[in-house]
Coordinates of C-alpha atoms in Angstrom, one line a residue:
X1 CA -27.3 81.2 16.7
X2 CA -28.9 78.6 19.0
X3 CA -28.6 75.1 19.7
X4 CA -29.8 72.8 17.3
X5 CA -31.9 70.4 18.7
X6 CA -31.8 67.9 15.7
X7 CA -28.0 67.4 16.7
X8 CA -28.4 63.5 17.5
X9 CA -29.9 62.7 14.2
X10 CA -27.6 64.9 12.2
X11 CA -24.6 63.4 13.8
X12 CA -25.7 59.9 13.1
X13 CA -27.3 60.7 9.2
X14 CA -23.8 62.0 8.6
X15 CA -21.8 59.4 9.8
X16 CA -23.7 57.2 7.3
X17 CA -23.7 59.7 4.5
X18 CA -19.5 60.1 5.5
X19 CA -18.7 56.4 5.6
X20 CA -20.9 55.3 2.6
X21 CA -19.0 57.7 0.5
X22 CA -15.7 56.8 2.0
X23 CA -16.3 53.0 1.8
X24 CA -16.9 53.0 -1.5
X25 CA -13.7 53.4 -4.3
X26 CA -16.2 54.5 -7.3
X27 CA -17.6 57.4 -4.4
X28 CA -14.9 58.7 -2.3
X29 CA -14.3 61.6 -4.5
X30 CA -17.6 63.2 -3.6
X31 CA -16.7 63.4 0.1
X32 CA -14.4 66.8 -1.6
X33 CA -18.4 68.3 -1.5
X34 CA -17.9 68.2 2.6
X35 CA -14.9 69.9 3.1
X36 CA -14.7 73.8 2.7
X37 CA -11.8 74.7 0.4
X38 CA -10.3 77.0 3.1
X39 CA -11.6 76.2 6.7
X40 CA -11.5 72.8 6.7
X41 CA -8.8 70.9 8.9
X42 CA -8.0 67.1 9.2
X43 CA -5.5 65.3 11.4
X44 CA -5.3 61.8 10.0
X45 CA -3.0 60.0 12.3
X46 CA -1.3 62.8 13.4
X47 CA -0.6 64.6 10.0
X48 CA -2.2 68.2 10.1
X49 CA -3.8 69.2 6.4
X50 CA -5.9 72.4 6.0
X51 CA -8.4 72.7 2.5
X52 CA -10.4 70.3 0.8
X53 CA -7.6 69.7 -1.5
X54 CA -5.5 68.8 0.6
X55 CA -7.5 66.6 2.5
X56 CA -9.0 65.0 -0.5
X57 CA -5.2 64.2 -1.4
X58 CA -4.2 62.3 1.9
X59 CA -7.7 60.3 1.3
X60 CA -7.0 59.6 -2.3
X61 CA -3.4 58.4 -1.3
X62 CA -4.7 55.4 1.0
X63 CA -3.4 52.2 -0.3
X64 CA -6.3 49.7 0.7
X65 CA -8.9 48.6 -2.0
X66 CA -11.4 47.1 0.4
X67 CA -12.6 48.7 3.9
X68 CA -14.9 46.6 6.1
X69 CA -16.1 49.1 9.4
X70 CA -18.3 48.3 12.0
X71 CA -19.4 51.6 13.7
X72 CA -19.9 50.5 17.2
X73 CA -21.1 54.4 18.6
X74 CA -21.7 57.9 17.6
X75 CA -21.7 60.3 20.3
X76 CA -23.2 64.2 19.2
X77 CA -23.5 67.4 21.3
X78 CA -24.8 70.6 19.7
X79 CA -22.5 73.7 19.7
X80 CA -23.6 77.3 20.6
X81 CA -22.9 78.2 17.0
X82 CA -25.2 76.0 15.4
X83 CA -22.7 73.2 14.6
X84 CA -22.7 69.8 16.1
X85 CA -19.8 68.0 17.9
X86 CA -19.6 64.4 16.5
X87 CA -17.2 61.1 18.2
X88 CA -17.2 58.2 16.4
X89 CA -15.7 54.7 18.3
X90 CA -15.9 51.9 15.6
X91 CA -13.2 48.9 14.3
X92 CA -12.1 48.8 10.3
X93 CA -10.3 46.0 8.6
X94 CA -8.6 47.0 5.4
X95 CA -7.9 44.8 2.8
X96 CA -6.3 41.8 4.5
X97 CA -5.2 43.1 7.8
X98 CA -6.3 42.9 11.3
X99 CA -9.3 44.5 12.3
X100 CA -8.5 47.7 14.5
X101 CA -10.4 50.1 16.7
X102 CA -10.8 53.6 15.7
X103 CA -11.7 56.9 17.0
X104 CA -13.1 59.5 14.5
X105 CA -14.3 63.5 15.3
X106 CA -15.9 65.4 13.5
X107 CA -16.9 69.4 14.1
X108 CA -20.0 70.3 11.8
X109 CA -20.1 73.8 11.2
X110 CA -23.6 75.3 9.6
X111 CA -23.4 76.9 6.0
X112 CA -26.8 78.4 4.9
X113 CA -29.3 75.1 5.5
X114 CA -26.6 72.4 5.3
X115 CA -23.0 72.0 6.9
X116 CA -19.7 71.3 6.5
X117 CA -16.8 69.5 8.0
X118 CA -14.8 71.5 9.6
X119 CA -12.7 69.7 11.5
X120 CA -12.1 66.1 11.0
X121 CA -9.7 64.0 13.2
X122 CA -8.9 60.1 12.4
X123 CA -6.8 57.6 14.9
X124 CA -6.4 54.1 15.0
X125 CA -6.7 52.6 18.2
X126 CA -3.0 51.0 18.4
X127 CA -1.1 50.4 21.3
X128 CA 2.8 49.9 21.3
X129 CA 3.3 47.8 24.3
X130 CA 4.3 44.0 25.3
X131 CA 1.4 43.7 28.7
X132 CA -2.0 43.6 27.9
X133 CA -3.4 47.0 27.1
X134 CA -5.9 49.2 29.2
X135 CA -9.0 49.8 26.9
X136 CA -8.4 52.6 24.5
X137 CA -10.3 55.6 25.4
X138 CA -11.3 58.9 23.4
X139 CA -11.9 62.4 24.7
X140 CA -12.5 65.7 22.8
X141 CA -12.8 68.9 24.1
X142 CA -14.0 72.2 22.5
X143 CA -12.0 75.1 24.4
X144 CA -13.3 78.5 24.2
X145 CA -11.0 81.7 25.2
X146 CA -11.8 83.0 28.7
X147 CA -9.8 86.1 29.1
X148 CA -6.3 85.2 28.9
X149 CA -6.8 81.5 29.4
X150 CA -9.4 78.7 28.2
X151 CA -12.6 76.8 29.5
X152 CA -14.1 73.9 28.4
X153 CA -17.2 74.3 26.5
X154 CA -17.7 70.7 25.4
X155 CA -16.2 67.3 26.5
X156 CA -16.8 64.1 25.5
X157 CA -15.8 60.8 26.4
X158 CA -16.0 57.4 25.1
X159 CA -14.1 54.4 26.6
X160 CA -12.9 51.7 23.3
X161 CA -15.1 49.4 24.5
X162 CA -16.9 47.5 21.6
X163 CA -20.1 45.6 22.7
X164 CA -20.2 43.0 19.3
X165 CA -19.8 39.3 19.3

């Protein structure tokens, strides 16, 4: 399969789609449609759930009944198989809290004319220290089996940097 050249604009039409669905109470459920049942994998915060199911658990168990998110960039690369590479820097507030920086990946596999989330990875962008933080940074890298070790077929790297007044 070849590179899909539309990779920018279906990187950023699903981020919108995604965080439409997942903003909204009444909608979130219909983000199960995304995952596959089987081959999808999620690391929210540093839990590690495999299937739809499962993932649709973890985002049905979130205890916040408002979500405000400001999505500040979405970085896309395509992938040899068709698939596109998606990082996502933005800053949520839930409910009452603080607003916080987060990073968000997301590997788009194809599936006839669509795609589905393959993998999905969530962090908040919290640091546990008393001096005054370096900026939060996010890199992701797609490793692909080289004989007996790895290279990097994809890297991307975004600096927490958000550019709002």
């Amino acid at each position: 399969m070849a590179l899909n050249s539309q990779y920018d604009a279906i990187g950023k039409g699903f981020i919108q789609q995604y965080y439409t669905l997942f903003d909204d109470p009444a909608q979130r459920a219909s983000l199960a449609n995304m995952y596959n049942v089987e081959t999808s994998f999620m690391t929210f915060e540093g839990v590690q759930l495999q299937g739809a199911v499962k993932i649709m658990e973890k985002l049905n168990s979130l205890a916040f009944q408002k979500i405000t998110r400001l999505v500040t960039s979405v970085d896309s690369q395509p992938m040899f198989d068709g698939g596109v590479l998606i990082n996502v820097l933005g800053r949520l507030q839930t409910d009452e809290d603080q607003p916080h920086g987060y990073f968000q990946t997301f590997v788009l596999k194809p599936i006839g004319t669509s795609f589905y989330v393959e993998h999905d990875m969530f962090r908040l962008a919290l640091h546990d220290c008393d001096e005054d933080p370096p900026h939060p940074y996010m890199q992701s890298f797609v490793l692909k089996p080289l004989g007996d070790t790895f290279f990097i077929q994809h890297d991307i790297f975004r600096l927490g940097i958000h550019d709002v007044a």
